[in-house]
Coordinates of C-alpha atoms in Angstrom, one line a residue:
X1 CA -25.0 -47.1 28.5
X2 CA -28.3 -47.1 26.7
X3 CA -28.1 -46.6 22.8
X4 CA -30.3 -42.6 23.0
X5 CA -27.3 -42.0 25.7
X6 CA -25.0 -42.7 23.2
X7 CA -27.0 -40.7 20.8
X8 CA -27.0 -37.6 23.4
X9 CA -23.0 -38.3 24.0
X10 CA -22.3 -38.0 20.2
X11 CA -24.4 -34.9 19.7
X12 CA -22.8 -32.0 22.8
X13 CA -19.5 -34.0 21.1
X14 CA -19.7 -32.3 17.8
X15 CA -21.9 -29.4 18.8
X16 CA -18.8 -29.0 21.2
X17 CA -16.0 -29.5 19.2
X18 CA -17.4 -27.4 15.9
X19 CA -18.1 -24.7 18.4
X20 CA -14.1 -24.7 19.3
X21 CA -13.2 -25.0 16.0
X22 CA -15.3 -21.4 15.7
X23 CA -12.5 -19.3 17.4
X24 CA -9.5 -21.0 15.8
X25 CA -11.3 -20.3 12.1
X26 CA -11.5 -16.5 12.8
X27 CA -8.7 -15.9 14.2
X28 CA -6.1 -17.6 11.2
X29 CA -8.5 -16.5 7.4
X30 CA -7.0 -13.3 8.2
X31 CA -4.9 -12.3 5.2
X32 CA -3.2 -9.3 3.6
X33 CA -1.6 -8.3 0.4
X34 CA 0.7 -5.2 -0.8
X35 CA 2.1 -3.9 -3.3
X36 CA 5.4 -1.4 -3.9
X37 CA 6.5 -0.3 -7.2
X38 CA 10.2 0.2 -7.5
X39 CA 10.8 2.8 -10.6
X40 CA 15.1 4.0 -11.9
X41 CA 17.4 5.5 -9.1
X42 CA 18.3 7.5 -12.5
X43 CA 16.7 9.9 -14.2
X44 CA 15.4 8.9 -17.0
X45 CA 16.0 10.7 -21.1
X46 CA 13.9 10.4 -24.2
X47 CA 14.4 7.2 -26.1
X48 CA 15.9 5.5 -23.3
X49 CA 15.0 2.2 -21.9
X50 CA 14.7 1.6 -18.5
X51 CA 12.4 -0.8 -15.8
X52 CA 10.2 -0.9 -12.8
X53 CA 9.8 -4.0 -11.1
X54 CA 7.0 -4.8 -8.3
X55 CA 7.0 -6.5 -5.6
X56 CA 4.1 -8.4 -4.0
X57 CA 3.6 -9.4 -0.6
X58 CA 1.9 -11.3 2.1
X59 CA 1.7 -13.0 5.2
X60 CA 1.0 -16.3 3.8
X61 CA 2.1 -18.2 1.0
X62 CA 0.8 -16.3 -2.5
X63 CA -0.3 -18.8 -5.2
X64 CA -0.8 -16.1 -7.6
X65 CA -1.0 -12.6 -9.2
X66 CA -3.9 -10.9 -11.1
X67 CA -3.5 -7.0 -12.1
X68 CA -3.6 -4.4 -14.5
X69 CA -1.2 -1.6 -14.8
X70 CA -2.5 1.8 -16.4
X71 CA 0.5 4.2 -17.8
X72 CA 0.3 7.7 -19.3
X73 CA 1.5 6.5 -23.0
X74 CA 1.8 9.8 -24.2
X75 CA 5.0 9.9 -21.7
X76 CA 6.6 6.7 -21.8
X77 CA 5.8 3.2 -24.0
X78 CA 6.0 -0.1 -22.8
X79 CA 7.9 -2.5 -24.6
X80 CA 8.2 -6.2 -22.9
X81 CA 7.6 -8.3 -19.7
X82 CA 8.1 -11.5 -18.7
X83 CA 4.8 -11.3 -16.6
X84 CA 2.6 -9.0 -18.0
X85 CA 0.4 -8.2 -21.6
X86 CA -0.7 -5.5 -23.6
X87 CA -0.4 -1.3 -24.8
X88 CA -2.0 2.1 -25.0
X89 CA -1.9 2.6 -21.3
X90 CA -3.0 -0.7 -19.9
X91 CA -1.0 -3.8 -19.3
X92 CA -2.8 -7.5 -17.6
X93 CA -0.3 -9.1 -15.3
X94 CA -0.6 -13.0 -15.0
X95 CA 2.1 -14.4 -12.7
X96 CA 3.0 -16.9 -10.4
X97 CA 6.4 -17.0 -7.5
X98 CA 9.0 -20.1 -9.2
X99 CA 9.3 -21.4 -5.7
X100 CA 6.7 -21.2 -2.6
X101 CA 7.2 -17.7 -1.5
X102 CA 5.1 -14.8 0.1
X103 CA 6.9 -12.1 -2.1
X104 CA 7.3 -12.1 -5.7
X105 CA 8.7 -9.7 -7.8
X106 CA 8.0 -8.9 -11.8
X107 CA 9.2 -6.4 -13.9
X108 CA 8.7 -4.4 -16.8
X109 CA 10.6 -2.4 -19.6
X110 CA 9.5 1.4 -20.8
X111 CA 10.6 3.9 -23.2
X112 CA 10.7 7.5 -22.7
X113 CA 8.4 9.5 -25.2
X114 CA 9.0 12.9 -24.3
X115 CA 9.3 15.2 -21.9
X116 CA 6.7 15.0 -18.8
X117 CA 5.6 13.4 -16.0
X118 CA 4.0 9.7 -16.3
X119 CA 1.8 7.9 -13.4
X120 CA 2.2 4.0 -13.1
X121 CA -0.1 2.6 -11.1
X122 CA -1.8 -0.5 -9.9
X123 CA -5.1 -1.5 -10.2
X124 CA -8.4 -4.0 -10.3
X125 CA -5.2 -6.2 -8.2
X126 CA -6.3 -9.5 -6.3
X127 CA -3.3 -11.5 -4.7
X128 CA -4.8 -15.2 -4.6
X129 CA -3.0 -18.2 -2.0
X130 CA -1.9 -21.6 -3.7
X131 CA -5.4 -22.9 -3.0
X132 CA -6.9 -19.7 -5.1
X133 CA -8.3 -17.9 -1.7
X134 CA -8.1 -14.6 -2.2
X135 CA -5.5 -12.8 0.3
X136 CA -5.4 -9.5 -0.7
X137 CA -6.7 -6.5 -2.7
X138 CA -4.0 -3.7 -2.6
X139 CA -3.3 -0.5 -4.9
X140 CA 0.2 1.4 -5.3
X141 CA 1.4 4.2 -8.0
X142 CA 4.5 5.7 -8.7
X143 CA 6.1 8.8 -11.5
X144 CA 8.0 8.5 -13.5
X145 CA 9.4 11.8 -14.7
X146 CA 10.7 12.2 -18.2
X147 CA 13.2 14.7 -19.0
X148 CA 13.9 16.3 -22.8
X149 CA 18.5 15.1 -23.0
X150 CA 18.0 19.2 -24.9
X151 CA 20.5 21.2 -23.1
X152 CA 19.6 25.5 -23.0
X153 CA 22.2 27.8 -24.2
X154 CA 22.2 31.1 -24.3
X155 CA 24.9 33.6 -26.2
X156 CA 26.3 36.6 -24.8
X157 CA 28.3 39.2 -26.8
X158 CA 30.9 41.5 -25.2
X159 CA 32.1 44.8 -27.6
X160 CA 35.0 46.6 -26.7
X161 CA 36.7 49.3 -29.2
X162 CA 38.9 46.5 -30.5
X163 CA 37.7 43.0 -30.9
X164 CA 34.2 41.9 -30.5
X165 CA 34.0 38.3 -28.5
X166 CA 31.1 35.8 -28.8
X167 CA 31.4 32.6 -25.8
X168 CA 28.6 30.2 -25.2
X169 CA 27.8 29.1 -21.9
X170 CA 25.2 26.3 -20.3
X171 CA 22.8 28.7 -17.9
X172 CA 21.6 27.5 -15.0
X173 CA 18.7 29.0 -13.1
X174 CA 19.5 31.0 -9.7
X175 CA 15.9 31.7 -8.3
X176 CA 16.3 34.9 -6.0
X177 CA 13.6 32.9 -3.3
X178 CA 17.2 31.4 -2.6
X179 CA 15.3 27.3 -3.3
X180 CA 18.1 25.2 -5.4
X181 CA 16.6 24.7 -8.9
X182 CA 17.2 21.0 -8.6
X183 CA 16.4 18.3 -6.3
X184 CA 14.0 19.7 -4.3
X185 CA 10.3 20.2 -3.8
X186 CA 8.9 22.9 -4.9
X187 CA 4.9 22.4 -3.6
X188 CA 3.4 19.4 -2.3
X189 CA -0.2 19.0 -2.0
X190 CA -2.4 16.8 -0.2
X191 CA -6.0 16.7 -1.5
X192 CA -7.8 15.9 2.4
X193 CA -6.6 17.5 4.7
X194 CA -3.5 20.1 5.9
X195 CA -0.1 19.6 5.8
X196 CA 1.6 20.4 9.3
X197 CA 3.7 22.1 9.6
X198 CA 3.3 24.1 6.3
X199 CA 5.2 23.4 3.1
X200 CA 9.0 23.8 2.8
X201 CA 11.7 22.3 0.6
X202 CA 13.6 22.2 3.5
X203 CA 11.4 20.5 5.9
X204 CA 11.0 16.2 5.6
X205 CA 8.9 15.5 7.4
X206 CA 5.2 16.4 7.8
X207 CA 1.6 15.2 9.4
X208 CA -2.1 15.3 7.7
X209 CA -4.5 14.6 10.2
X210 CA -7.8 13.6 9.2
X211 CA -11.5 12.3 10.0
X212 CA -12.2 8.2 10.2
X213 CA -14.6 9.3 7.2
X214 CA -11.5 10.0 4.7
X215 CA -10.8 6.5 3.5
X216 CA -7.9 8.1 0.8
X217 CA -5.5 10.8 0.8
X218 CA -3.1 11.7 -3.0
X219 CA 0.1 13.8 -2.9
X220 CA 0.9 15.3 -5.5
X221 CA 5.1 16.5 -6.1
X222 CA 6.0 19.4 -7.8
X223 CA 9.9 19.3 -8.6
X224 CA 12.5 22.5 -8.8
X225 CA 13.6 21.1 -12.4
X226 CA 12.0 19.3 -15.0
X227 CA 15.1 17.1 -15.4
X228 CA 14.6 16.0 -11.9
X229 CA 12.7 12.1 -11.4
X230 CA 10.3 12.1 -8.3
X231 CA 8.5 8.7 -7.4
X232 CA 6.8 8.0 -4.6
X233 CA 6.3 4.5 -1.8
X234 CA 2.9 4.0 0.0
X235 CA -0.6 3.8 -1.3
X236 CA -3.5 6.9 -1.2
X237 CA -5.9 4.3 0.6
X238 CA -5.6 5.5 4.5
X239 CA -6.4 2.5 7.2
X240 CA -7.2 3.7 11.1
X241 CA -4.2 5.1 12.3
X242 CA -0.7 6.1 10.9
X243 CA -0.7 5.7 7.4
X244 CA 3.3 6.5 6.0
X245 CA 3.9 8.2 2.5
X246 CA 7.2 9.3 0.6
X247 CA 8.2 11.1 -2.1
X248 CA 12.2 11.1 -3.4
X249 CA 13.3 13.7 -6.0
X250 CA 16.8 12.9 -7.8
X251 CA 18.6 15.6 -9.5
X252 CA 20.7 15.0 -12.2
X253 CA 23.8 14.6 -10.8
X254 CA 21.9 11.3 -8.2
X255 CA 21.7 13.6 -5.5
X256 CA 18.5 12.6 -3.6
X257 CA 16.1 14.5 -0.9
X258 CA 13.1 12.2 0.5
X259 CA 9.9 13.9 1.9
X260 CA 8.0 12.2 4.6
X261 CA 4.4 12.0 4.8
X262 CA 2.5 10.7 7.6
X263 CA -1.6 10.8 7.2
X264 CA -3.2 9.9 10.7
X265 CA -6.6 8.8 10.0
X266 CA -8.7 9.2 13.0
X267 CA -10.0 5.7 14.1
X268 CA -14.2 6.5 14.7
X269 CA -17.4 9.5 15.0
X270 CA -16.0 12.7 15.5
X271 CA -12.9 11.9 17.4
X272 CA -10.0 12.9 15.1
X273 CA -6.6 11.1 16.4
X274 CA -3.6 13.7 16.4
X275 CA -1.2 12.3 17.8
X276 CA 2.2 11.2 16.2
X277 CA 4.1 8.1 17.6
X278 CA 7.4 9.8 17.0
X279 CA 11.3 7.6 16.4
X280 CA 14.7 8.3 19.0
X281 CA 15.8 10.3 15.6
X282 CA 12.2 12.1 16.0
X283 CA 11.3 11.3 12.3
X284 CA 7.6 9.6 12.3
X285 CA 7.0 5.3 12.8
X286 CA 6.5 3.6 9.8
X287 CA 2.9 2.4 8.8
X288 CA 3.7 -0.5 10.9
X289 CA 2.2 0.6 14.1
X290 CA -0.9 1.5 12.4
X291 CA -1.2 -2.1 11.1
X292 CA -0.5 -3.7 13.7
X293 CA -3.7 -1.6 15.1
X294 CA -5.5 -2.5 12.5
X295 CA -5.1 -6.1 12.6
X296 CA -5.7 -6.4 16.4
X297 CA -9.2 -4.4 15.8
X298 CA -10.2 -7.0 13.3
X299 CA -8.7 -9.8 15.4
X300 CA -11.3 -8.8 18.5
X301 CA -14.3 -8.6 15.7
X302 CA -14.3 -11.8 14.6
X303 CA -14.0 -13.3 18.7
X304 CA -16.6 -11.7 19.6
X305 CA -18.9 -13.3 17.0
X306 CA -16.8 -16.3 17.4
X307 CA -17.7 -16.1 21.3
X308 CA -21.2 -15.8 20.2
X309 CA -21.5 -18.4 18.2
X310 CA -19.9 -20.8 21.2
X311 CA -22.6 -19.2 23.0
X312 CA -25.5 -20.1 21.2
X313 CA -24.2 -24.1 20.5
X314 CA -23.8 -24.3 24.6
X315 CA -27.3 -23.7 24.9
X316 CA -28.7 -25.5 22.3
X317 CA -26.7 -28.7 23.4
X318 CA -28.4 -27.5 26.9
X319 CA -31.5 -27.8 25.5
X320 CA -30.9 -30.9 24.0
X321 CA -29.7 -32.6 27.3
X322 CA -32.9 -31.2 29.0
X323 CA -35.1 -33.6 27.3
X324 CA -33.4 -36.7 26.7
X325 CA -33.6 -36.1 30.8
X326 CA -37.1 -35.1 30.7
X327 CA -37.4 -38.4 28.3
X328 CA -34.9 -40.2 30.8
X329 CA -37.1 -39.3 33.6
X330 CA -40.8 -40.3 32.0
X331 CA -39.6 -43.9 31.1
X332 CA -38.6 -44.6 34.7
X333 CA -41.8 -43.8 35.6
X334 CA -43.8 -45.5 32.6
X335 CA -41.3 -49.1 33.9
X336 CA -42.5 -48.9 37.3

């Protein structure tokens, strides 16, 4: 075997190895990250300290997490955290798992300042792998309801011909429309699309269909009582397919009601996806269905790109072989 022959075979082998490696790299490079807030289960009062935790998860090992957390400092006050610093409405988060893991939890201690609702949201979040590659940039938020510890009272006076009696009792609102005075939502709104069916305090599952151009849907609930505690799961960002959000309302007695909103983003073009998949119990499926569909779409795009690269490499290799064969033929003629 001549030196030129060995060289051509070595070039062809290198090109073929590189071509086969491309689709493997494209299929394994994809990674995603998620974040979820976990506020306290019971209502928060003024001057009371409470903890809010955030769980960061990924489909591969997490090396570190960097993020900002914004909160309403007129309603709640930041107290302390092992993984965050700051104040005045903004926290800077830097942390990493204690042991190799695809999930890490951070806790933050706050204190109630005044009655009202305080939004806590995750911003500018980056989840990195141990080799400092970006895994994902998730968003998440929750709402902390701080109730007043004052008890509303009223005075009733009963007058008779012989005595006058004064009694003090705790008031409890009994609305004439039949809606409970605590522990439920009295309104639920979305900034894109419409709820189906129409909102009612005793209906707990809703669907919202939006066009493919809609990438963000904000949800806001109104509680029956200022002392009710409300918190949300899921993110405002919408992937193609189903995006499940929940709103949980807890009253001062610990009774909870959970409302589920499934936002369905159309696949593309003018066609809007309107079908929902139902579980056996009649409720909507989880966001895992849409997530798997999105991942498969991304894999298909990467695979198509990889196949195109393989085809180009094979064409180049074929051209090299043809040139080499022509050279051999001309060399053979000269030897004759």
